[in-house]
Coordinates of C-alpha atoms and ligand atoms in Angstrom, one line a residue:
M1 CA -17.4 29.5 -12.5
S2 CA -14.7 31.9 -11.3
E3 CA -11.8 30.6 -9.3
N4 CA -12.6 32.4 -6.0
K5 CA -16.1 30.7 -5.9
I6 CA -14.5 27.3 -5.1
P7 CA -15.3 26.7 -1.5
Y8 CA -12.8 25.3 1.1
K9 CA -14.8 22.1 1.2
I10 CA -16.8 20.7 -1.7
Y11 CA -19.5 18.6 -0.2
L12 CA -21.9 16.4 -2.1
E13 CA -25.5 15.9 -1.3
E14 CA -26.7 12.5 -0.4
K15 CA -28.4 12.1 -3.7
E16 CA -25.1 12.8 -5.5
M17 CA -23.4 9.8 -3.8
P18 CA -22.5 6.9 -6.1
T19 CA -25.0 4.2 -6.4
A20 CA -22.6 1.8 -8.1
W21 CA -18.9 0.9 -7.7
Y22 CA -16.8 1.2 -10.8
N23 CA -14.7 -1.7 -11.8
L24 CA -11.6 -0.3 -13.5
R25 CA -10.7 -3.8 -14.9
A26 CA -13.5 -3.5 -17.4
D27 CA -11.6 -0.7 -19.3
M28 CA -8.1 -2.3 -19.0
K29 CA -6.8 -3.7 -22.3
N30 CA -4.3 -5.8 -20.4
K31 CA -6.2 -7.4 -17.6
P32 CA -4.5 -8.0 -14.3
A33 CA -3.0 -11.5 -14.1
P34 CA -5.3 -14.1 -12.4
L35 CA -4.7 -15.5 -9.0
L36 CA -3.1 -19.0 -9.2
N37 CA -3.6 -22.1 -7.1
P38 CA -0.3 -22.4 -5.1
G39 CA -0.3 -26.2 -5.7
T40 CA -1.2 -26.6 -9.4
H41 CA -0.2 -23.1 -10.7
Q42 CA -3.6 -23.0 -12.5
P43 CA -5.9 -20.0 -12.2
M44 CA -8.0 -20.2 -9.1
T45 CA -11.6 -21.2 -9.8
A46 CA -14.6 -19.6 -8.1
E47 CA -15.1 -22.9 -6.2
E48 CA -11.6 -22.9 -4.8
L49 CA -11.8 -19.3 -3.8
G50 CA -15.2 -19.9 -2.2
G51 CA -13.5 -22.0 0.5
V52 CA -11.7 -18.9 1.7
F53 CA -13.8 -15.9 0.7
C54 CA -17.5 -15.1 0.6
E55 CA -19.4 -16.1 -2.6
E56 CA -20.4 -12.6 -3.8
L57 CA -16.9 -11.3 -3.2
V58 CA -15.4 -14.1 -5.2
K59 CA -17.7 -13.1 -8.1
Q60 CA -16.4 -9.5 -7.8
E61 CA -12.8 -10.7 -7.5
L62 CA -13.0 -12.7 -10.7
D63 CA -15.0 -10.2 -12.8
N64 CA -12.8 -8.4 -15.3
D65 CA -15.7 -7.2 -17.5
T66 CA -18.6 -5.7 -15.6
A67 CA -17.9 -2.0 -15.4
Y68 CA -20.4 -1.1 -12.6
F69 CA -21.6 -3.1 -9.6
D70 CA -24.7 -1.7 -7.8
I71 CA -24.0 -0.8 -4.2
P72 CA -26.7 -2.6 -2.1
E73 CA -29.0 -0.3 -0.3
D74 CA -27.9 -1.4 3.2
I75 CA -24.3 -0.5 2.3
R76 CA -25.4 2.8 0.8
N77 CA -27.2 3.6 4.1
F78 CA -24.2 2.7 6.1
Y79 CA -22.0 4.9 3.9
K80 CA -24.4 7.8 4.6
M81 CA -23.4 7.7 8.3
Y82 CA -19.9 9.0 7.3
R83 CA -20.0 9.9 3.6
P84 CA -19.8 11.7 1.4
S85 CA -16.3 12.5 2.5
P86 CA -15.2 16.1 2.0
L87 CA -13.0 17.2 -0.9
V88 CA -10.9 20.0 0.5
R89 CA -9.3 22.9 -1.4
A90 CA -6.0 23.3 0.5
Y91 CA -6.0 27.1 0.3
C92 CA -3.9 27.5 3.5
L93 CA -1.3 25.0 2.3
E94 CA -1.1 26.7 -1.1
E95 CA -0.6 30.1 0.5
K96 CA 2.1 28.8 2.9
L97 CA 3.9 27.1 0.1
K98 CA 3.6 30.2 -2.1
T99 CA 2.7 28.0 -5.0
P100 CA 0.6 28.7 -8.1
A101 CA -0.5 25.1 -7.9
K102 CA -4.1 24.4 -6.8
I103 CA -4.2 21.6 -4.3
Y104 CA -7.2 19.4 -3.4
Y105 CA -7.4 16.5 -1.1
K106 CA -10.1 13.9 -0.5
F107 CA -10.3 13.3 3.2
E108 CA -11.2 9.8 4.3
G109 CA -10.5 10.1 8.0
N110 CA -13.9 11.3 9.1
N111 CA -15.1 8.1 10.8
T112 CA -14.2 6.3 14.0
S113 CA -11.9 3.8 12.2
G114 CA -10.0 6.9 11.0
S115 CA -9.4 5.7 7.5
H116 CA -10.8 4.8 4.1
K117 CA -10.8 1.1 5.1
L118 CA -14.4 1.3 6.3
N119 CA -15.6 1.6 2.7
S120 CA -14.6 -2.0 2.0
A121 CA -15.1 -3.4 5.5
I122 CA -18.9 -2.7 5.4
A123 CA -19.2 -4.2 1.9
Q124 CA -17.3 -7.4 2.9
A125 CA -19.2 -7.8 6.2
Y126 CA -22.5 -7.3 4.3
Y127 CA -21.8 -10.1 1.9
A128 CA -20.7 -12.4 4.7
K129 CA -23.9 -11.7 6.6
K130 CA -26.0 -12.2 3.4
Q131 CA -24.4 -15.6 3.0
G132 CA -25.5 -16.6 6.5
L133 CA -22.0 -16.9 7.9
K134 CA -21.2 -16.7 11.6
G135 CA -18.2 -14.5 11.3
V136 CA -15.0 -13.4 9.6
T137 CA -11.3 -13.5 10.3
T138 CA -8.7 -11.1 9.2
E139 CA -5.3 -9.6 9.9
T140 CA -4.4 -6.0 10.7
G141 CA -1.1 -4.2 10.6
A142 CA -1.3 -0.7 12.0
G143 CA -4.9 -1.5 13.1
Q144 CA -7.0 0.6 10.8
W145 CA -8.4 -2.3 8.9
G146 CA -9.1 -4.3 12.0
T147 CA -10.9 -1.3 13.5
A148 CA -13.0 -0.8 10.4
L149 CA -13.9 -4.4 10.1
S150 CA -14.9 -4.5 13.8
M151 CA -17.2 -1.6 13.3
A152 CA -18.8 -3.2 10.2
C153 CA -19.2 -6.5 12.0
S154 CA -20.8 -5.1 15.1
Y155 CA -23.2 -3.1 13.0
L156 CA -24.3 -6.3 11.2
G157 CA -24.0 -8.7 14.2
L158 CA -21.1 -10.8 12.8
D159 CA -18.3 -12.3 14.9
C160 CA -14.9 -10.8 14.1
K161 CA -11.5 -12.4 14.8
V162 CA -8.5 -10.2 14.2
Y163 CA -4.8 -11.2 14.1
M164 CA -2.8 -8.1 14.8
V165 CA 0.9 -7.8 13.8
K166 CA 2.7 -8.2 17.2
C167 CA 4.7 -4.9 17.1
S168 CA 1.5 -3.0 16.4
Y169 CA -0.4 -4.9 19.1
E170 CA 2.3 -3.7 21.6
Q171 CA 2.8 -0.2 20.2
K172 CA -0.9 0.5 19.8
P173 CA -2.9 -0.7 22.8
F174 CA -5.6 1.9 22.1
R175 CA -6.3 0.6 18.6
R176 CA -6.7 -2.8 20.2
E177 CA -9.2 -1.5 22.7
V178 CA -11.2 0.3 20.0
M179 CA -11.6 -3.1 18.2
R180 CA -12.6 -4.8 21.5
T181 CA -15.1 -2.0 22.1
Y182 CA -16.7 -3.0 18.8
G183 CA -16.8 -6.6 20.0
A184 CA -13.8 -8.1 18.0
S185 CA -11.3 -10.6 19.5
V186 CA -7.7 -9.5 18.9
T187 CA -4.7 -11.8 19.0
P188 CA -1.1 -10.7 18.5
S189 CA 0.5 -12.5 15.5
P190 CA 2.4 -14.7 15.2
S191 CA 0.5 -16.6 17.8
M192 CA 0.4 -20.2 19.2
E193 CA -3.3 -20.4 18.2
T194 CA -2.6 -21.6 14.6
E195 CA -0.3 -24.2 13.1
V196 CA 1.3 -21.6 10.8
G197 CA 1.8 -19.3 13.7
K198 CA 3.6 -22.0 15.7
K199 CA 5.8 -22.8 12.7
I200 CA 6.7 -19.1 12.1
L201 CA 7.6 -18.7 15.8
A202 CA 9.8 -21.8 15.7
E203 CA 11.7 -20.5 12.7
H204 CA 11.9 -16.8 13.8
P205 CA 11.8 -16.7 17.6
G206 CA 11.1 -13.2 18.9
T207 CA 9.8 -11.9 15.6
T208 CA 7.7 -8.8 15.8
G209 CA 5.5 -10.2 13.0
S210 CA 4.4 -9.0 9.6
L211 CA 1.2 -8.6 7.7
G212 CA 2.2 -11.7 5.7
C213 CA 2.4 -13.8 8.9
A214 CA -0.9 -12.5 10.2
I215 CA -2.7 -13.2 6.9
S216 CA -1.6 -16.8 7.1
E217 CA -3.0 -17.2 10.6
A218 CA -6.3 -15.5 9.7
V219 CA -6.7 -17.7 6.6
E220 CA -6.0 -20.9 8.6
K221 CA -8.5 -19.9 11.3
A222 CA -11.2 -19.2 8.6
V223 CA -10.8 -22.4 6.7
T224 CA -10.6 -24.6 9.8
N225 CA -13.8 -23.1 11.4
E226 CA -17.3 -23.8 10.1
G227 CA -19.3 -20.7 9.2
Y228 CA -16.2 -18.5 8.9
R229 CA -14.5 -16.8 5.9
Y230 CA -11.4 -14.7 5.6
V231 CA -11.6 -11.0 4.5
L232 CA -8.8 -8.8 3.4
G233 CA -8.5 -5.0 3.7
S234 CA -6.3 -4.2 0.6
V235 CA -4.6 -5.7 -2.4
L236 CA -7.5 -7.7 -3.8
N237 CA -9.5 -6.6 -6.8
Q238 CA -12.8 -6.5 -4.8
V239 CA -11.2 -4.1 -2.3
L240 CA -10.2 -1.7 -5.1
L241 CA -13.7 -2.0 -6.5
H242 CA -15.3 -0.9 -3.1
Q243 CA -12.8 1.9 -2.7
S244 CA -13.8 3.3 -6.1
V245 CA -16.4 5.2 -4.0
I246 CA -13.5 7.6 -3.1
G247 CA -12.7 8.4 -6.7
L248 CA -16.3 8.6 -7.9
E249 CA -17.2 11.1 -5.2
A250 CA -14.1 13.1 -5.9
K251 CA -14.8 13.2 -9.6
T252 CA -18.5 14.3 -9.1
A253 CA -17.3 17.1 -6.7
L254 CA -14.6 18.3 -9.1
D255 CA -17.0 18.1 -12.1
K256 CA -19.5 20.3 -10.3
Y257 CA -16.9 23.1 -10.5
G258 CA -15.4 22.2 -13.8
I259 CA -12.1 21.3 -12.2
K260 CA -9.8 18.8 -13.9
P261 CA -6.8 17.6 -12.0
D262 CA -3.4 17.3 -13.7
V263 CA -1.7 15.1 -11.2
I264 CA -3.4 12.6 -8.9
I265 CA -1.3 11.3 -6.0
G266 CA -1.9 8.6 -3.4
C267 CA 0.1 6.5 -0.9
A268 CA 0.4 2.9 -1.8
G269 CA 0.5 0.0 0.7
G270 CA -1.5 -2.7 -1.0
G271 CA -3.0 -0.2 -3.4
S272 CA -6.6 0.1 -2.3
N273 CA -7.0 3.8 -1.6
L274 CA -4.9 4.7 -4.6
G275 CA -6.8 2.3 -6.8
G276 CA -10.1 3.6 -5.6
L277 CA -9.1 7.3 -5.9
I278 CA -7.8 7.0 -9.4
A279 CA -10.4 4.6 -10.7
P280 CA -12.8 6.9 -12.6
F281 CA -9.9 9.1 -13.8
M282 CA -7.8 6.1 -15.0
G283 CA -11.0 4.8 -16.7
E284 CA -11.1 8.0 -18.8
K285 CA -7.4 7.7 -19.6
L286 CA -7.8 4.0 -20.6
R287 CA -10.8 5.0 -22.8
G288 CA -8.8 7.8 -24.4
E289 CA -11.2 10.5 -23.1
A290 CA -8.7 12.4 -20.9
D291 CA -5.2 12.3 -19.6
Y292 CA -3.9 12.5 -16.1
Q293 CA -0.6 11.9 -14.4
F294 CA -0.9 9.3 -11.6
I295 CA 1.7 9.0 -8.8
A296 CA 1.9 6.1 -6.3
V297 CA 4.0 7.0 -3.2
E298 CA 5.5 4.2 -1.2
P299 CA 8.0 4.1 1.7
A300 CA 11.7 3.8 0.9
S301 CA 11.7 1.0 3.5
C302 CA 9.2 -1.1 1.7
P303 CA 9.6 -0.2 -2.0
S304 CA 7.4 -2.7 -3.9
F305 CA 6.9 -0.7 -7.0
T306 CA 10.2 1.1 -7.3
R307 CA 12.6 -1.7 -6.4
G308 CA 10.4 -4.8 -6.5
T309 CA 10.0 -7.4 -9.2
Y310 CA 6.9 -8.0 -11.3
A311 CA 6.3 -11.6 -10.7
Y312 CA 4.0 -14.2 -9.2
D313 CA 4.4 -14.4 -5.5
F314 CA 2.7 -15.6 -2.4
C315 CA 0.5 -13.1 -0.6
D316 CA 1.4 -14.4 2.8
T317 CA 4.4 -15.7 4.7
G318 CA 2.9 -19.1 5.4
M319 CA 2.2 -19.6 1.6
V320 CA -1.4 -20.7 2.2
C321 CA -2.9 -18.0 0.0
P322 CA -3.2 -18.0 -3.8
L323 CA -0.3 -16.7 -5.8
A324 CA -0.8 -13.2 -7.2
K325 CA 1.2 -11.5 -10.0
M326 CA 2.4 -8.2 -8.6
Y327 CA 5.3 -5.9 -7.9
T328 CA 6.7 -7.7 -4.9
L329 CA 9.7 -7.7 -2.6
G330 CA 9.2 -11.4 -1.9
S331 CA 6.8 -12.8 0.7
D332 CA 9.7 -13.5 3.1
F333 CA 10.6 -9.8 3.2
I334 CA 9.8 -8.4 6.6
P335 CA 10.2 -4.6 6.7
S336 CA 12.0 -2.9 9.5
A337 CA 10.0 -2.9 12.7
N338 CA 11.0 0.8 13.1
H339 CA 8.8 1.8 10.3
A340 CA 5.6 3.4 11.3
G341 CA 2.3 2.8 9.7
G342 CA 0.5 0.4 7.4
L343 CA 2.5 0.5 4.2
R344 CA 4.6 -2.4 5.2
Y345 CA 3.1 -5.1 2.9
H346 CA 5.6 -6.9 0.6
G347 CA 3.3 -6.9 -2.5
M348 CA 0.9 -4.7 -4.4
S349 CA -2.5 -4.9 -6.0
S350 CA -2.4 -6.8 -9.3
I351 CA -4.5 -4.1 -11.0
L352 CA -2.1 -1.3 -10.1
S353 CA 0.9 -3.6 -10.9
Q354 CA -0.4 -4.1 -14.4
L355 CA -1.1 -0.4 -14.9
Y356 CA 2.3 0.5 -13.6
N357 CA 3.9 -2.1 -15.8
D358 CA 2.0 -0.7 -18.8
G359 CA 3.4 2.8 -18.1
L360 CA 0.0 4.2 -17.2
M361 CA 1.1 5.2 -13.7
E362 CA 4.3 6.4 -12.0
A363 CA 5.7 5.5 -8.6
I364 CA 8.1 7.2 -6.2
S365 CA 9.5 6.3 -2.8
V366 CA 10.0 8.6 0.1
K367 CA 12.0 8.4 3.3
Q368 CA 10.3 8.2 6.7
T369 CA 11.7 11.4 8.3
D370 CA 10.7 13.3 5.1
V371 CA 7.2 11.9 5.5
F372 CA 6.9 13.0 9.1
E373 CA 8.3 16.4 8.2
A374 CA 5.5 16.8 5.7
A375 CA 2.9 15.4 8.2
E376 CA 3.8 18.0 10.8
Y377 CA 3.8 20.8 8.3
F378 CA 0.4 19.8 7.0
A379 CA -1.0 19.4 10.6
R380 CA 0.1 23.0 11.4
V381 CA -1.2 24.5 8.2
E382 CA -4.4 22.5 7.3
G383 CA -5.3 21.5 10.9
I384 CA -5.8 17.8 10.3
L385 CA -3.3 15.5 12.1
P386 CA -2.6 13.0 9.3
A387 CA -1.9 9.3 9.4
P388 CA 1.7 8.4 8.6
E389 CA 0.6 6.4 5.6
S390 CA -1.4 9.4 4.2
S391 CA 1.6 11.6 4.8
H392 CA 3.5 9.8 2.0
A393 CA 1.0 11.4 -0.4
I394 CA 1.2 14.8 1.4
R395 CA 5.0 14.7 1.0
A396 CA 4.7 14.1 -2.8
A397 CA 1.9 16.7 -3.2
I398 CA 4.0 19.3 -1.4
D399 CA 7.0 18.4 -3.5
E400 CA 4.9 18.8 -6.7
A401 CA 3.6 22.2 -5.5
V402 CA 7.1 23.4 -4.7
K403 CA 8.2 22.4 -8.2
C404 CA 5.3 24.5 -9.6
R405 CA 6.5 27.4 -7.5
E406 CA 9.9 27.1 -9.3
T407 CA 8.5 26.6 -12.8
G408 CA 5.5 28.9 -12.4
E409 CA 3.1 26.1 -13.6
E410 CA -0.4 26.3 -12.3
K411 CA -1.0 22.6 -12.0
T412 CA -4.1 21.2 -10.2
I413 CA -3.0 18.5 -7.8
L414 CA -5.4 16.0 -6.2
F415 CA -4.2 13.7 -3.4
G416 CA -5.8 11.2 -1.2
L417 CA -5.7 12.0 2.6
T418 CA -6.5 8.5 3.7
G419 CA -6.8 9.0 7.5
T420 CA -5.9 10.5 10.8
G421 CA -2.9 9.8 13.0
Y422 CA -4.2 9.9 16.5
F423 CA -3.1 6.4 17.2
D424 CA 0.3 7.0 15.7
M425 CA 1.6 9.4 18.4
V426 CA 4.4 7.0 19.4
A427 CA 5.8 7.5 15.8
Y428 CA 5.3 11.2 16.0
E429 CA 7.1 11.2 19.4
K430 CA 10.1 9.4 17.9
F431 CA 10.2 12.0 15.1
H432 CA 10.0 14.9 17.6
D433 CA 12.7 13.3 19.7
G434 CA 15.0 12.8 16.7
Q435 CA 14.9 9.0 17.2
M436 CA 13.3 8.1 13.9
D437 CA 15.5 6.4 11.4
D438 CA 15.4 6.1 7.7
Y439 CA 16.2 2.5 7.3
I440 CA 16.4 1.6 3.6
P441 CA 17.0 -2.0 2.5
T442 CA 20.2 -2.7 0.7
D443 CA 20.3 -4.1 -2.9
E444 CA 21.9 -7.3 -1.4
E445 CA 19.0 -7.7 1.0
L446 CA 16.4 -7.3 -1.7
A447 CA 18.3 -9.7 -4.0
K448 CA 18.2 -12.3 -1.3
Y449 CA 14.4 -12.2 -1.1
R450 CA 14.0 -11.9 -4.9
A451 CA 15.9 -15.2 -5.3
M452 CA 13.3 -16.8 -3.1
L453 CA 10.4 -15.9 -5.3
P454 CA 8.4 -18.9 -6.5
K455 CA 9.4 -20.1 -10.0
I456 CA 6.3 -19.8 -12.3
D457 CA 6.1 -20.1 -16.1
Ligands
PLP1 C1 -4.2 0.9 5.3 C2 -4.0 2.3 5.0 C3 -3.3 2.7 3.9 C4 -2.6 1.8 2.9 O1 -3.5 0.9 2.3 P1 -3.8 0.9 0.8 O2 -4.6 -0.4 0.6 O3 -2.6 1.0 0.0 O4 -4.7 2.0 0.6 C5 -3.1 4.1 3.7 N1 -3.6 5.0 4.6 C6 -4.3 4.6 5.7 C7 -4.8 5.7 6.7 C8 -4.5 3.3 6.0 O5 -5.2 2.9 7.0

């Protein structure tokens, strides 16, 4: 098909939507390291994990071999309310950049939660409901995950208890109210509601919180309340599995027009959107069927891949969760409160960490003001007001396209546009007023937290 036949938006029909999630681990030679019991340092058993997570989700978490998991019909029907998500050819951006590169983005912001997180929220809520639970607990940083989970829980009639990182709770009152509109209860973290919250407050009075603290509180709440389990919006293998719907749809859409991306770019917080977007492409690379360049983009203020250590670490500040082997800055690392958005987690998906360690994926970090510059540029050219997190990927995609302008290469670039930024206008305001800073942790600071990593093996 000739080039000019490719539409601005490549939509899929309902019948072309994926009916199974793809489990990338099945094709990995080096499997991601198992979660360890924080007490015994032995791999977590299904039984142990079952105290914290829902049964079906534990099975998905531990399964390194099954390539495809059928998506239950109820979840497929929920997906149909807001999926398939559009794959957009960024003609306007290409023209503005005067680049020979062809740029595509998969836009996940077309739902009320405003991000890709709903793809896993509905799956996790579904399995909790199926198990007969009363409700779920979770944490949220910037608020997208809490919003997505609230939507999924209200749809299925489950109780939803959200611990929201305190600085976001204060900066984003509208996010909080959206969650309450969907029936969730929202508590700023650290709080006095949990033992771990009290302890963290005693040690760090006045702290604005972190995802690691909020996770500890949500886990404690789940394990001390009958009929509740904890759910997590990123990092875990099961979340990457659910998010594979992004990559599967993107691949089907590209295949329809015979398009093969050269470079695939995504922002990386805990790794779920990136893991989901690259999944089927990485599968081809692992099986030796095709080759792609994969780039993870992280904030310079929280550089887990580019300046972290590949080691076992706690997933939370209170050290109640299992240990995961990942690129980490240390569970005590609390990123600068000035940093906008949800890429502030200290660790990274074990799957992506293994792929990065094996040289199958690259990573770069970008400064916050450069990210907002790209965000604003994109908003003016492509119309969509992007989330700050997503704008890390935009920055990298623009930089790649500009390189192509200089070298004349006609690369095809695919990036994940994970969400919209309507609730991030305080950050945009700071950027416009020239009050945004580019805080980057020093080597000494990172070394301090590295020295505090648990000693395993
Ligand atoms: C949460 C979030 C991210 C980062 O999370 P990942 O698990 O790394 O995908 C990125 N973009 C948006 C819009 C988010 O809400």
